[in-house]
mmCIF file of C-alpha atoms in Angstrom:
data_model
loop_
_atom_site.group_PDB
_atom_site.id
_atom_site.type_symbol
_atom_site.label_atom_id
_atom_site.label_comp_id
_atom_site.label_asym_id
_atom_site.label_seq_id
_atom_site.Cartn_x
_atom_site.Cartn_y
_atom_site.Cartn_z
ATOM 1 C CA MET A 1 14.201 23.344 61.251
ATOM 2 C CA ALA A 2 11.860 25.848 62.801
ATOM 3 C CA CYS A 3 12.476 24.401 66.571
ATOM 4 C CA ALA A 4 16.409 23.726 65.751
ATOM 5 C CA TRP A 5 16.989 27.240 64.780
ATOM 6 C CA ARG A 6 14.874 28.704 68.086
ATOM 7 C CA ARG A 7 17.755 26.382 70.147
ATOM 8 C CA HIS A 8 19.966 27.404 68.735
ATOM 9 C CA ILE A 9 19.457 30.962 69.244
ATOM 10 C CA VAL A 10 19.013 30.331 72.948
ATOM 11 C CA HIS A 11 21.825 28.280 73.471
ATOM 12 C CA GLU A 12 24.160 30.735 70.828
ATOM 13 C CA LEU A 13 23.046 33.456 74.314
ATOM 14 C CA LYS A 14 23.463 31.887 76.845
ATOM 15 C CA ARG A 15 26.513 31.826 75.436
ATOM 16 C CA ARG A 16 27.015 34.925 75.039
ATOM 17 C CA ASP A 17 26.072 35.705 79.480
ATOM 18 C CA ARG A 18 28.563 33.633 80.744
ATOM 19 C CA ASN A 19 31.068 35.086 78.168
ATOM 20 C CA GLN A 20 29.842 38.039 79.140
ATOM 21 C CA SER A 21 29.629 37.546 83.152
ATOM 22 C CA THR A 22 32.862 36.294 82.833
ATOM 23 C CA ARG A 23 34.310 39.238 81.763
ATOM 24 C CA PHE A 24 32.833 41.571 84.002
ATOM 25 C CA THR A 25 33.742 39.265 86.956
ATOM 26 C CA GLN A 26 37.042 39.833 86.087
ATOM 27 C CA LEU A 27 36.345 43.935 86.236
ATOM 28 C CA PHE A 28 34.098 43.206 88.885
ATOM 29 C CA THR A 29 37.929 42.060 90.173
ATOM 30 C CA HIS A 30 39.937 44.262 89.206
ATOM 31 C CA TYR A 31 37.802 47.634 90.169
ATOM 32 C CA SER A 32 37.489 45.527 93.580
ATOM 33 C CA ARG A 33 41.758 45.976 93.938
ATOM 34 C CA LEU A 34 41.891 49.152 92.777
ATOM 35 C CA LEU A 35 39.691 49.872 95.457
ATOM 36 C CA GLU A 36 41.668 48.038 98.662
ATOM 37 C CA ARG A 37 43.815 49.993 97.177
ATOM 38 C CA ALA A 38 42.844 52.717 96.975
ATOM 39 C CA ASN A 39 41.951 52.474 100.620
ATOM 40 C CA GLY A 40 45.277 51.530 101.823
ATOM 41 C CA ILE A 41 47.020 54.196 99.556
ATOM 42 C CA ARG A 42 44.295 56.647 101.245
ATOM 43 C CA ALA A 43 45.452 54.945 104.909
ATOM 44 C CA SER A 44 48.694 55.566 104.290
ATOM 45 C CA LEU A 45 48.749 58.397 102.655
ATOM 46 C CA SER A 46 46.265 60.079 105.220
ATOM 47 C CA CYS A 47 45.635 63.116 102.456
ATOM 48 C CA SER A 48 43.593 65.447 103.010
ATOM 49 C CA GLN A 49 39.495 64.731 102.561
ATOM 50 C CA SER A 50 39.371 67.229 99.505
ATOM 51 C CA SER A 51 42.089 65.462 97.441
ATOM 52 C CA VAL A 52 41.326 61.970 98.520
ATOM 53 C CA GLN A 53 37.913 62.907 97.588
ATOM 54 C CA LEU A 54 39.388 64.442 94.089
ATOM 55 C CA LEU A 55 40.980 61.409 93.888
ATOM 56 C CA GLN A 56 38.671 58.703 94.166
ATOM 57 C CA ASN A 57 36.054 61.038 91.590
ATOM 58 C CA GLU A 58 38.637 61.500 88.598
ATOM 59 C CA LEU A 59 39.247 57.130 88.961
ATOM 60 C CA HIS A 60 35.424 56.309 89.354
ATOM 61 C CA SER A 61 34.545 58.016 86.162
ATOM 62 C CA LEU A 62 37.821 56.492 84.617
ATOM 63 C CA ASP A 63 36.348 53.503 84.697
ATOM 64 C CA THR A 64 33.054 53.717 84.209
ATOM 65 C CA GLY A 65 33.938 55.811 81.361
ATOM 66 C CA GLN A 66 36.105 52.353 79.626
ATOM 67 C CA LEU A 67 33.520 49.758 80.928
ATOM 68 C CA ALA A 68 30.809 52.436 79.194
ATOM 69 C CA CYS A 69 32.582 51.984 75.918
ATOM 70 C CA GLU A 70 33.222 47.755 76.119
ATOM 71 C CA VAL A 71 30.096 47.619 76.502
ATOM 72 C CA VAL A 72 29.166 49.763 72.905
ATOM 73 C CA GLU A 73 31.409 48.084 71.219
ATOM 74 C CA LEU A 74 30.398 44.589 73.131
ATOM 75 C CA GLN A 75 26.984 44.836 72.027
ATOM 76 C CA HIS A 76 28.867 46.327 68.209
ATOM 77 C CA LYS A 77 29.843 43.023 67.350
ATOM 78 C CA LEU A 78 26.909 40.824 69.018
ATOM 79 C CA GLU A 79 24.370 42.886 66.776
ATOM 80 C CA LEU A 80 27.344 41.686 63.668
ATOM 81 C CA LYS A 81 26.860 37.910 65.118
ATOM 82 C CA ASP A 82 23.146 38.242 64.970
ATOM 83 C CA GLY A 83 22.721 39.459 61.666
ATOM 84 C CA VAL A 84 25.606 37.082 60.094
ATOM 85 C CA LEU A 85 23.637 34.576 61.666
ATOM 86 C CA GLU A 86 20.571 34.858 60.735
ATOM 87 C CA GLU A 87 21.976 35.173 56.597
ATOM 88 C CA GLN A 88 23.324 32.172 58.115
ATOM 89 C CA LEU A 89 20.367 30.611 58.697
ATOM 90 C CA ASN A 90 17.954 31.316 56.067
ATOM 91 C CA ARG A 91 20.337 30.340 53.880
ATOM 92 C CA LEU A 92 20.729 26.855 55.637
ATOM 93 C CA CYS A 93 16.811 27.263 55.546
ATOM 94 C CA GLU A 94 16.992 27.122 51.550
ATOM 95 C CA VAL A 95 19.703 24.991 51.096
ATOM 96 C CA ALA A 96 17.206 22.257 53.147
ATOM 97 C CA LEU A 97 14.110 23.613 50.873
ATOM 98 C CA ARG A 98 16.268 22.823 47.842
ATOM 99 C CA LEU A 99 17.977 19.750 49.014
ATOM 100 C CA GLN A 100 14.277 18.315 49.774
ATOM 101 C CA GLY A 101 13.527 19.473 46.448
ATOM 102 C CA ALA A 102 16.432 17.330 44.815
ATOM 103 C CA LEU A 103 15.537 14.536 46.886
ATOM 104 C CA GLU A 104 12.199 14.920 45.419
ATOM 105 C CA SER A 105 13.532 15.469 42.010
ATOM 106 C CA ARG A 106 15.636 12.090 42.295
ATOM 107 C CA SER A 107 12.858 9.582 43.677
ATOM 108 C CA GLU A 108 10.637 10.930 40.511
ATOM 109 C CA LEU A 109 13.093 10.442 38.254
ATOM 110 C CA HIS A 110 14.502 6.646 39.573
ATOM 111 C CA SER A 111 10.678 5.917 39.161
ATOM 112 C CA ARG A 112 10.405 7.191 34.948
ATOM 113 C CA ALA A 113 13.965 5.747 34.895
ATOM 114 C CA GLU A 114 11.987 2.190 35.823
ATOM 115 C CA MET A 115 8.772 2.653 33.893
ATOM 116 C CA VAL A 116 10.693 3.927 30.595
ATOM 117 C CA ARG A 117 13.667 0.258 31.549
ATOM 118 C CA LYS A 118 9.924 -2.157 31.832
ATOM 119 C CA LYS A 119 8.527 0.113 28.960
ATOM 120 C CA ASN A 120 11.874 -0.735 26.945
ATOM 121 C CA ALA A 121 11.752 -4.351 27.713
ATOM 122 C CA THR A 122 8.899 -4.752 26.900
ATOM 123 C CA LEU A 123 9.028 -2.651 23.555
ATOM 124 C CA LYS A 124 12.012 -5.320 23.016
ATOM 125 C CA CYS A 125 9.948 -8.140 23.300
ATOM 126 C CA GLN A 126 7.449 -7.103 20.931
ATOM 127 C CA TYR A 127 9.830 -5.999 18.558
ATOM 128 C CA ASP A 128 12.256 -9.928 18.673
ATOM 129 C CA SER A 129 8.447 -11.325 18.179
ATOM 130 C CA LEU A 130 7.841 -8.905 14.855
ATOM 131 C CA LEU A 131 10.847 -10.093 13.649
ATOM 132 C CA LEU A 132 9.973 -13.540 14.401
ATOM 133 C CA GLN A 133 6.930 -12.696 12.623
ATOM 134 C CA GLN A 134 8.856 -10.818 9.503
ATOM 135 C CA GLU A 135 10.816 -13.803 9.560
ATOM 136 C CA LYS A 136 7.794 -16.404 8.962
ATOM 137 C CA ALA A 137 5.908 -14.054 6.456
ATOM 138 C CA GLU A 138 8.726 -13.723 4.124
ATOM 139 C CA LEU A 139 9.428 -17.900 4.215
ATOM 140 C CA ALA A 140 5.899 -18.012 3.677
ATOM 141 C CA LEU A 141 5.950 -15.849 1.095
ATOM 142 C CA ARG A 142 9.155 -17.337 -0.254
ATOM 143 C CA GLN A 143 7.386 -20.173 -0.626
ATOM 144 C CA GLU A 144 4.276 -19.317 -1.959
ATOM 145 C CA VAL A 145 6.099 -17.664 -4.586
ATOM 146 C CA GLU A 146 8.128 -20.592 -5.556
ATOM 147 C CA HIS A 147 4.703 -22.216 -5.217
ATOM 148 C CA GLU A 148 3.328 -19.841 -7.990
ATOM 149 C CA SER A 149 6.035 -20.292 -10.305
ATOM 150 C CA ARG A 150 5.986 -24.010 -9.956
ATOM 151 C CA LEU A 151 2.201 -24.165 -11.051
ATOM 152 C CA LEU A 152 2.657 -21.371 -13.658
ATOM 153 C CA GLU A 153 5.108 -23.844 -15.197
ATOM 154 C CA GLN A 154 2.454 -26.517 -14.352
ATOM 155 C CA LEU A 155 -0.087 -24.216 -16.201
ATOM 156 C CA ILE A 156 2.370 -23.472 -19.364
ATOM 157 C CA GLN A 157 2.677 -26.860 -19.496
ATOM 158 C CA SER A 158 -0.479 -27.971 -19.940
ATOM 159 C CA LYS A 159 -1.427 -25.291 -22.093
ATOM 160 C CA ARG A 160 1.382 -26.297 -24.705
ATOM 161 C CA GLU A 161 0.146 -29.984 -23.893
ATOM 162 C CA GLU A 162 -3.799 -28.759 -24.652
ATOM 163 C CA ALA A 163 -2.881 -26.693 -27.654
ATOM 164 C CA ARG A 164 -0.097 -30.117 -29.432
ATOM 165 C CA ARG A 165 -3.436 -31.869 -28.498
ATOM 166 C CA MET A 166 -5.955 -29.816 -30.312
ATOM 167 C CA ASN A 167 -3.001 -28.921 -33.021
ATOM 168 C CA CYS A 168 -2.958 -33.011 -34.077
ATOM 169 C CA HIS A 169 -6.511 -33.243 -33.389
ATOM 170 C CA ASN A 170 -6.828 -30.463 -36.022
ATOM 171 C CA SER A 171 -4.121 -31.927 -38.426
ATOM 172 C CA ARG A 172 -5.971 -35.108 -38.276
ATOM 173 C CA ARG A 173 -9.293 -33.403 -39.080
ATOM 174 C CA SER A 174 -8.233 -31.525 -41.965
ATOM 175 C CA ARG A 175 -6.403 -34.487 -43.265
ATOM 176 C CA ALA A 176 -9.945 -36.307 -43.025
ATOM 177 C CA ARG A 177 -11.826 -33.555 -44.572
ATOM 178 C CA GLU A 178 -8.852 -33.831 -47.583
ATOM 179 C CA VAL A 179 -9.354 -36.877 -47.632
ATOM 180 C CA LYS A 180 -13.734 -36.827 -48.225
ATOM 181 C CA LEU A 181 -13.316 -33.770 -50.714
ATOM 182 C CA GLN A 182 -11.371 -36.029 -52.583
ATOM 183 C CA ASN A 183 -13.840 -38.894 -52.601
ATOM 184 C CA LEU A 184 -16.646 -37.106 -53.715
ATOM 185 C CA HIS A 185 -14.408 -34.776 -56.370
ATOM 186 C CA SER A 186 -13.507 -38.148 -57.856
ATOM 187 C CA GLU A 187 -17.087 -39.373 -57.458
ATOM 188 C CA ARG A 188 -18.056 -36.372 -59.130
ATOM 189 C CA SER A 189 -16.027 -37.120 -61.310
ATOM 190 C CA GLU A 190 -16.503 -40.480 -62.937
ATOM 191 C CA VAL A 191 -20.107 -39.568 -62.310
ATOM 192 C CA SER A 192 -19.810 -36.266 -65.262
ATOM 193 C CA ALA A 193 -17.184 -38.482 -67.172
ATOM 194 C CA ASP A 194 -20.517 -41.896 -67.609
ATOM 195 C CA SER A 195 -23.135 -39.292 -67.967
ATOM 196 C CA VAL A 196 -21.353 -37.692 -70.399
ATOM 197 C CA SER A 197 -19.673 -40.586 -72.534
ATOM 198 C CA ALA A 198 -23.635 -42.606 -72.438
ATOM 199 C CA PRO A 199 -24.599 -40.767 -75.553
ATOM 200 C CA VAL A 200 -21.720 -40.778 -78.223
ATOM 201 C CA SER A 201 -21.953 -45.025 -77.883
ATOM 202 C CA ARG A 202 -24.264 -45.908 -80.577
ATOM 203 C CA GLY A 203 -23.537 -49.822 -80.868
ATOM 204 C CA PRO A 204 -22.344 -51.858 -78.050
ATOM 205 C CA SER A 205 -18.493 -52.233 -78.509
ATOM 206 C CA PRO A 206 -16.635 -56.374 -78.750
ATOM 207 C CA THR A 207 -14.900 -55.327 -76.085
ATOM 208 C CA THR A 208 -17.414 -54.128 -73.866
ATOM 209 C CA PRO A 209 -19.812 -55.976 -71.688
ATOM 210 C CA PRO A 210 -23.651 -55.822 -72.606
ATOM 211 C CA ALA A 211 -26.614 -53.131 -71.375
ATOM 212 C CA PRO A 212 -28.113 -53.657 -68.396
ATOM 213 C CA PRO A 213 -31.584 -54.179 -69.097
ATOM 214 C CA ALA A 214 -34.279 -51.144 -69.166
ATOM 215 C CA ALA A 215 -35.326 -51.140 -65.741
ATOM 216 C CA GLN A 216 -31.726 -50.699 -64.521
ATOM 217 C CA ARG A 217 -30.664 -48.102 -66.562
ATOM 218 C CA THR A 218 -33.314 -45.590 -65.723
ATOM 219 C CA ARG A 219 -32.857 -47.091 -61.548
ATOM 220 C CA SER A 220 -29.165 -46.086 -61.745
ATOM 221 C CA ALA A 221 -30.003 -42.807 -63.816
ATOM 222 C CA SER A 222 -32.407 -41.525 -61.922
ATOM 223 C CA ALA A 223 -30.707 -42.633 -58.697
ATOM 224 C CA SER A 224 -27.153 -40.341 -60.111
ATOM 225 C CA SER A 225 -29.241 -37.699 -61.846
ATOM 226 C CA PRO A 226 -30.136 -35.304 -58.426
ATOM 227 C CA ARG A 227 -25.819 -35.800 -57.630
ATOM 228 C CA ILE A 228 -25.278 -34.273 -61.443
ATOM 229 C CA LEU A 229 -27.760 -31.886 -61.184
ATOM 230 C CA SER A 230 -27.139 -30.871 -57.500
ATOM 231 C CA SER A 231 -23.090 -30.942 -58.724
ATOM 232 C CA ILE A 232 -24.196 -28.850 -61.996
ATOM 233 C CA ARG A 233 -25.944 -26.002 -59.710
ATOM 234 C CA ASP A 234 -22.840 -25.842 -58.080
ATOM 235 C CA LEU A 235 -21.162 -24.438 -60.802
ATOM 236 C CA PHE A 236 -22.899 -21.890 -61.187
ATOM 237 C CA THR A 237 -24.281 -20.427 -58.101
ATOM 238 C CA LYS A 238 -23.807 -16.947 -56.471
ATOM 239 C CA ARG A 239 -22.292 -16.895 -53.173
ATOM 240 C CA ARG A 240 -22.733 -13.835 -50.787
ATOM 241 C CA VAL A 241 -19.292 -12.450 -50.193
ATOM 242 C CA ARG A 242 -17.781 -10.416 -47.086
ATOM 243 C CA SER A 243 -14.919 -8.252 -48.196
ATOM 244 C CA LEU A 244 -11.871 -7.597 -45.552
ATOM 245 C CA SER A 245 -11.518 -4.065 -46.968
ATOM 246 C CA LEU A 246 -14.736 -2.665 -47.184
ATOM 247 C CA GLU A 247 -18.176 -2.839 -45.768
ATOM 248 C CA VAL A 248 -19.991 -3.565 -48.770
ATOM 249 C CA ASP A 249 -20.713 -7.337 -50.687
ATOM 250 C CA MET A 250 -20.392 -8.676 -53.895
ATOM 251 C CA PHE A 251 -21.879 -11.615 -55.542
ATOM 252 C CA ARG A 252 -18.691 -13.852 -57.072
ATOM 253 C CA PRO A 253 -19.556 -16.371 -59.433
ATOM 254 C CA THR A 254 -17.842 -19.994 -57.773
ATOM 255 C CA THR A 255 -14.924 -21.905 -59.385
ATOM 256 C CA PHE A 256 -15.036 -25.713 -59.499
ATOM 257 C CA CYS A 257 -11.845 -25.911 -58.151
ATOM 258 C CA VAL A 258 -10.378 -29.672 -58.296
ATOM 259 C CA SER A 259 -9.161 -29.934 -54.516
ATOM 260 C CA SER A 260 -9.762 -27.456 -51.845
ATOM 261 C CA GLY A 261 -9.530 -27.759 -48.252
ATOM 262 C CA PRO A 262 -9.216 -25.505 -44.852
ATOM 263 C CA PRO A 263 -6.107 -23.232 -44.713
ATOM 264 C CA THR A 264 -3.220 -25.114 -43.373
ATOM 265 C CA CYS A 265 -0.642 -22.435 -42.169
ATOM 266 C CA ALA A 266 -1.818 -18.792 -39.903
ATOM 267 C CA GLN A 267 -0.638 -15.998 -41.425
ATOM 268 C CA HIS A 268 0.238 -14.665 -38.505
ATOM 269 C CA VAL A 269 0.415 -15.953 -34.826
ATOM 270 C CA TRP A 270 1.213 -13.600 -31.266
ATOM 271 C CA GLU A 271 2.216 -15.404 -28.457
ATOM 272 C CA PRO A 272 0.873 -13.833 -24.778
ATOM 273 C CA GLN A 273 3.460 -15.510 -23.076
ATOM 274 C CA ASP A 274 1.416 -16.648 -19.749
ATOM 275 C CA GLU A 275 -1.438 -14.486 -20.255
ATOM 276 C CA GLY A 276 -4.466 -16.236 -22.114
ATOM 277 C CA VAL A 277 -6.325 -14.470 -24.736
ATOM 278 C CA HIS A 278 -10.706 -14.755 -23.856
ATOM 279 C CA CYS A 279 -12.181 -13.484 -27.130
ATOM 280 C CA VAL A 280 -10.600 -11.136 -30.688
ATOM 281 C CA SER A 281 -13.359 -9.071 -32.718
ATOM 282 C CA PHE A 282 -12.619 -7.331 -35.647
ATOM 283 C CA SER A 283 -14.057 -4.096 -36.323
ATOM 284 C CA ARG A 284 -17.222 -3.196 -39.068
ATOM 285 C CA SER A 285 -14.519 -2.015 -41.838
ATOM 286 C CA ALA A 286 -11.629 -5.438 -40.897
ATOM 287 C CA ASP A 287 -8.708 -3.098 -40.637
ATOM 288 C CA VAL A 288 -8.839 -2.858 -36.648
ATOM 289 C CA LEU A 289 -8.665 -6.308 -34.381
ATOM 290 C CA ALA A 290 -8.477 -6.082 -31.034
ATOM 291 C CA THR A 291 -7.878 -9.121 -28.354
ATOM 292 C CA ALA A 292 -8.242 -8.962 -24.422
ATOM 293 C CA GLY A 293 -8.087 -12.127 -21.710
ATOM 294 C CA THR A 294 -6.415 -12.342 -18.474
ATOM 295 C CA ASP A 295 -3.484 -10.381 -18.868
ATOM 296 C CA ARG A 296 -6.827 -6.613 -17.888
ATOM 297 C CA ARG A 297 -5.875 -4.968 -20.773
ATOM 298 C CA LEU A 298 -7.419 -4.847 -24.415
ATOM 299 C CA LYS A 299 -5.000 -4.494 -27.867
ATOM 300 C CA LEU A 300 -5.836 -2.946 -31.174
ATOM 301 C CA TRP A 301 -3.676 -4.163 -33.862
ATOM 302 C CA ASP A 302 -3.550 -2.683 -37.178
ATOM 303 C CA VAL A 303 -5.234 -5.568 -40.291
ATOM 304 C CA ARG A 304 -3.109 -4.091 -43.359
ATOM 305 C CA ASN A 305 -2.759 -7.219 -45.872
ATOM 306 C CA GLY A 306 -3.428 -10.320 -44.280
ATOM 307 C CA SER A 307 -0.548 -9.172 -41.556
ATOM 308 C CA LEU A 308 -0.994 -7.904 -38.086
ATOM 309 C CA SER A 309 0.787 -4.819 -36.399
ATOM 310 C CA VAL A 310 0.912 -3.847 -33.493
ATOM 311 C CA GLY A 311 -1.524 -0.802 -32.300
ATOM 312 C CA ALA A 312 -2.513 0.990 -29.156
ATOM 313 C CA THR A 313 -3.133 -0.333 -25.886
ATOM 314 C CA LEU A 314 -6.608 0.457 -23.508
ATOM 315 C CA PHE A 315 -5.927 0.221 -19.849
ATOM 316 C CA GLY A 316 -8.511 0.541 -16.543
ATOM 317 C CA PHE A 317 -9.559 -3.158 -16.222
ATOM 318 C CA THR A 318 -9.185 -4.588 -12.166
ATOM 319 C CA GLU A 319 -10.835 -8.009 -13.693
ATOM 320 C CA SER A 320 -10.756 -10.235 -17.413
ATOM 321 C CA VAL A 321 -11.934 -9.459 -20.002
ATOM 322 C CA THR A 322 -14.898 -11.598 -21.193
ATOM 323 C CA CYS A 323 -16.323 -9.767 -24.788
ATOM 324 C CA ILE A 324 -15.299 -7.185 -27.085
ATOM 325 C CA ASP A 325 -17.367 -5.210 -29.871
ATOM 326 C CA PHE A 326 -16.947 -2.254 -31.788
ATOM 327 C CA ASP A 327 -19.480 -0.467 -33.067
ATOM 328 C CA GLN A 328 -21.075 1.145 -36.656
ATOM 329 C CA THR A 329 -18.231 2.965 -37.082
ATOM 330 C CA GLY A 330 -15.731 1.421 -36.223
ATOM 331 C CA PHE A 331 -13.914 3.647 -33.238
ATOM 332 C CA ARG A 332 -15.556 3.524 -30.300
ATOM 333 C CA VAL A 333 -15.502 -0.402 -28.376
ATOM 334 C CA LEU A 334 -16.642 -2.084 -25.561
ATOM 335 C CA ALA A 335 -15.939 -4.438 -23.424
ATOM 336 C CA SER A 336 -17.072 -6.201 -21.201
ATOM 337 C CA THR A 337 -15.770 -7.675 -17.600
ATOM 338 C CA TYR A 338 -15.183 -9.763 -14.640
ATOM 339 C CA ASP A 339 -15.169 -7.227 -12.166
ATOM 340 C CA LYS A 340 -18.980 -6.531 -12.803
ATOM 341 C CA SER A 341 -19.116 -3.609 -14.973
ATOM 342 C CA ALA A 342 -19.225 -2.921 -19.496
ATOM 343 C CA LEU A 343 -16.251 -0.822 -20.379
ATOM 344 C CA LEU A 344 -16.287 2.280 -23.561
ATOM 345 C CA TRP A 345 -13.417 3.349 -25.151
ATOM 346 C CA GLN A 346 -12.023 5.843 -27.985
ATOM 347 C CA LEU A 347 -9.988 4.479 -30.328
ATOM 348 C CA ASP A 348 -8.084 7.024 -29.541
ATOM 349 C CA ASP A 349 -7.707 7.338 -25.658
ATOM 350 C CA SER A 350 -6.436 5.111 -23.838
ATOM 351 C CA VAL A 351 -8.372 6.409 -21.124
ATOM 352 C CA PRO A 352 -12.340 4.867 -20.174
ATOM 353 C CA LYS A 353 -14.882 6.597 -21.620
ATOM 354 C CA LEU A 354 -17.978 5.672 -20.037
ATOM 355 C CA THR A 355 -18.375 2.676 -17.142
ATOM 356 C CA LEU A 356 -21.650 0.477 -16.940
ATOM 357 C CA SER A 357 -22.179 -1.297 -13.583
ATOM 358 C CA GLY A 358 -25.086 -2.464 -12.570
ATOM 359 C CA HIS A 359 -24.565 -6.378 -12.208
ATOM 360 C CA ARG A 360 -24.241 -8.807 -9.539
ATOM 361 C CA ARG A 361 -21.896 -11.335 -10.837
ATOM 362 C CA LYS A 362 -19.491 -10.802 -14.159
ATOM 363 C CA VAL A 363 -20.220 -9.589 -17.437
ATOM 364 C CA SER A 364 -20.179 -12.364 -19.643
ATOM 365 C CA ALA A 365 -21.861 -10.692 -23.270
ATOM 366 C CA ALA A 366 -21.501 -7.086 -24.266
ATOM 367 C CA ARG A 367 -22.609 -5.831 -27.608
ATOM 368 C CA PHE A 368 -23.651 -2.658 -29.830
ATOM 369 C CA CYS A 369 -27.157 -1.959 -30.887
ATOM 370 C CA SER A 370 -28.725 -0.796 -34.075
ATOM 371 C CA ALA A 371 -29.444 2.370 -32.109
ATOM 372 C CA PRO A 372 -26.707 4.047 -31.911
ATOM 373 C CA PRO A 373 -26.992 5.104 -28.304
ATOM 374 C CA LEU A 374 -28.261 1.447 -26.703
ATOM 375 C CA VAL A 375 -25.912 -1.074 -25.448
ATOM 376 C CA VAL A 376 -26.629 -4.281 -24.416
ATOM 377 C CA THR A 377 -25.011 -6.517 -22.179
ATOM 378 C CA GLY A 378 -25.752 -10.189 -20.390
ATOM 379 C CA SER A 379 -24.381 -10.893 -17.106
ATOM 380 C CA ALA A 380 -24.308 -14.312 -15.187
ATOM 381 C CA ASP A 381 -26.343 -12.992 -12.502
ATOM 382 C CA GLY A 382 -28.774 -13.923 -14.857
ATOM 383 C CA SER A 383 -30.396 -10.914 -16.364
ATOM 384 C CA ILE A 384 -30.058 -8.651 -19.407
ATOM 385 C CA ARG A 385 -29.362 -4.433 -19.389
ATOM 386 C CA LEU A 386 -30.043 -2.030 -21.916
ATOM 387 C CA TRP A 387 -27.636 0.588 -21.638
ATOM 388 C CA ASP A 388 -29.128 4.273 -23.284
ATOM 389 C CA LEU A 389 -25.062 6.264 -23.600
ATOM 390 C CA HIS A 390 -25.966 9.510 -24.091
ATOM 391 C CA ARG A 391 -27.969 9.877 -20.223
ATOM 392 C CA GLU A 392 -25.541 7.171 -19.042
ATOM 393 C CA ALA A 393 -28.236 4.636 -17.779
ATOM 394 C CA CYS A 394 -29.317 1.010 -17.484
ATOM 395 C CA LYS A 395 -33.142 2.020 -19.461
ATOM 396 C CA HIS A 396 -34.417 -1.387 -18.950
#
């Protein structure tokens, strides 16, 4: 660019010189013509030397002043044009610089646009692959949910079948036990009737068969006497019975029943639906029943006159519950779980008060000791731990 504007300046100067030289050439031509005309006039008129000299001086001064004015005007115009040309050259340089910057910006933007296109293409491919993976995952999830529902239905059906078989087995056992008890009762009744009627008869009846020999009577009496004595002893024995409402032990005589057997119907039935019950425990006063299992909740039931009513529900388990135990007061409950720990609650708070953790495998048993601050737990890792509840640490 520097060489170009220099050449342009040189070219303009040469053009100005040519223009000015042509103008002065015409001026010189006119001046020579005027001189020739003056010489002719001078020769023709043959005036006096003084008048001619004055005329020449005036003519010379007039021509010189006009030329000087024209030269000054032309120089002023030339300076103005040079200033305008320099300003235009500066503007041209600025525009050229701006154009160069715009071209560089355009190339940079083109490169950025190309990079963005490539990134968009890669992101589009990743998005399509993620969509395919999501569809596959959703399909697999639906299949797993369907499979889980089928397995759950099969499990429920198998549980029902197992319960039905167990009920049938229990009913058969109860019937067999009733038959056995009835037979035993009939035998005892016959033996007692024989023992009572034997001393009354003094002589043989004409319709009765002859009496057996003495040795045979001795053997029959000795054989039946233990059963008679045991039946009489059972009538007057005192059995230890635990009350369901008070923590006391009462002694009451056992009365003689004509027929006895196991209970045939349940007073209260609770259906846990899809979850299984692993453990059931009464409090010491038998007024609270606790149940837990695979639903990771511990339910408390109020026991009143043989009926159950839903009480509080204790949360905090992460796995299934394996064992439940109440303390001596009945206000605290201890539960062991599959998550290698045992939890302690107070019945008036649904949040566990203490967590006993340290076993390496599931805790299968947990019990309160006779000493109030001590708790013992047993685990599938083969260890039994004794815990101090006051220090919240394993003692042994």
